[in-house]
Amino acid sequence: APGGDVDRALSERGLRDAAAMGRALAARGLKPDMALVSGARRTRQTWDQVSDHFGDVELRVSDSLYNASADTLRRAVEAAEDEAGCLLLIAHNPGVHQLAVEYLIESAASPSVLDKMSGGFPTGAAAVFTVDVAGRLSYEGWLTPETL
């Protein structure tokens, strides 16, 4: 396929799951004012589905988020966090999974939560964290398309 993995489209299930996640996040009051989205086709398609539920959001699409490491993703989040009250990151495993585990450890999440996350970060999942003014992380929850 021209472009290979970066041009791979979401499946019909992926499109449905993304729309359901957008509804679920919005229903919980999680409406980002900024989204950092990998330049890959399927992450842009994910954004198209979830964004229907959010209103105005500043969109930043970056090829540097494609298959990025946890460190690269963390730097992108930290660079944007002063501009965004609620930030959404749509990127790829294993970097997203590794970053979520790092955030869980930093937030002193319970062993049961860490254990659940250590099994992997399912496609279409969302981990929700808040950051206080001192930069301390708190784990707020975890959603997967299967749990909606």
Coordinates of C-alpha atoms in Angstrom, one line a residue, residues 2-99:
P2 CA 1.3 3.5 -0.8
G3 CA 2.6 5.1 2.3
G4 CA 2.2 1.8 4.3
D5 CA 1.1 2.0 7.9
V6 CA 0.8 5.8 8.1
D7 CA -1.9 5.7 5.4
R8 CA -3.9 2.8 7.0
A9 CA -7.5 3.7 7.5
L10 CA -9.7 3.0 10.5
S11 CA -12.0 0.0 10.1
E12 CA -15.8 0.4 10.3
R13 CA -15.5 -0.8 14.0
G14 CA -12.8 1.8 14.6
L15 CA -15.0 4.6 13.2
R16 CA -17.9 3.5 15.4
D17 CA -15.7 3.1 18.5
A18 CA -14.2 6.6 18.0
A19 CA -17.6 8.2 17.7
A20 CA -18.7 6.3 20.9
M21 CA -15.6 7.5 22.8
G22 CA -16.3 11.1 21.7
R23 CA -19.8 10.8 23.1
A24 CA -18.6 9.2 26.3
L25 CA -15.9 11.8 26.9
A26 CA -18.3 14.7 26.3
A27 CA -20.9 13.1 28.5
R28 CA -18.4 13.2 31.3
G29 CA -17.6 16.8 30.8
L30 CA -14.3 16.1 29.1
K31 CA -14.3 18.6 26.2
P32 CA -10.8 19.5 25.1
D33 CA -9.9 23.0 24.0
M34 CA -6.8 21.6 22.2
A35 CA -6.1 18.3 20.5
L36 CA -2.7 17.0 19.6
V37 CA -3.2 14.4 16.8
S38 CA -0.7 12.2 15.0
G39 CA -0.5 12.8 11.2
A40 CA -1.4 9.2 10.5
R41 CA -4.6 8.7 8.5
R42 CA -6.3 6.6 11.2
T43 CA -5.6 9.1 14.0
R44 CA -7.0 11.9 11.9
Q45 CA -10.1 9.8 11.2
T46 CA -10.4 9.2 14.9
W47 CA -10.3 12.9 15.5
D48 CA -13.0 13.5 12.8
Q49 CA -15.3 11.1 14.7
V50 CA -14.6 12.3 18.3
S51 CA -14.5 16.0 17.5
D52 CA -18.2 16.0 16.5
H53 CA -19.0 16.0 20.3
F54 CA -16.7 18.8 21.5
G55 CA -17.4 22.1 19.8
D56 CA -14.5 24.4 19.1
V57 CA -11.1 22.8 19.6
E58 CA -7.7 24.0 18.5
L59 CA -6.4 21.1 16.4
R60 CA -2.6 20.5 16.0
V61 CA -1.8 17.6 13.7
S62 CA 1.9 16.6 13.9
D63 CA 3.8 13.9 12.0
S64 CA 6.2 13.8 15.0
L65 CA 3.5 12.1 17.0
Y66 CA 3.4 9.1 14.6
N67 CA 4.8 6.1 16.5
A68 CA 6.4 8.5 18.9
S69 CA 8.1 7.4 22.1
A70 CA 6.6 8.2 25.5
D71 CA 9.3 10.9 26.0
T72 CA 8.3 12.6 22.7
L73 CA 4.6 12.4 23.6
R74 CA 5.3 13.8 27.1
R75 CA 7.3 16.7 25.6
A76 CA 4.4 17.5 23.2
V77 CA 1.9 17.4 26.1
E78 CA 4.1 19.6 28.3
A79 CA 4.7 22.1 25.5
A80 CA 0.9 22.5 25.0
E81 CA -0.3 22.3 28.6
D82 CA 0.0 26.0 29.4
E83 CA -2.3 26.8 26.4
A84 CA -4.9 24.1 27.1
G85 CA -7.2 23.7 30.0
C86 CA -8.2 20.3 28.7
L87 CA -5.9 18.6 26.2
L88 CA -6.6 15.5 24.1
L89 CA -3.7 13.4 22.7
I90 CA -4.5 11.0 19.8
A91 CA -1.4 9.0 19.0
H92 CA -0.1 5.4 18.9
N93 CA 1.0 2.5 21.0
P94 CA 3.4 1.6 22.4
G95 CA 4.2 5.2 23.2
V96 CA 0.7 6.1 24.5
H97 CA 0.6 3.0 26.7
Q98 CA 4.1 3.8 28.1
L99 CA 3.2 7.4 28.8

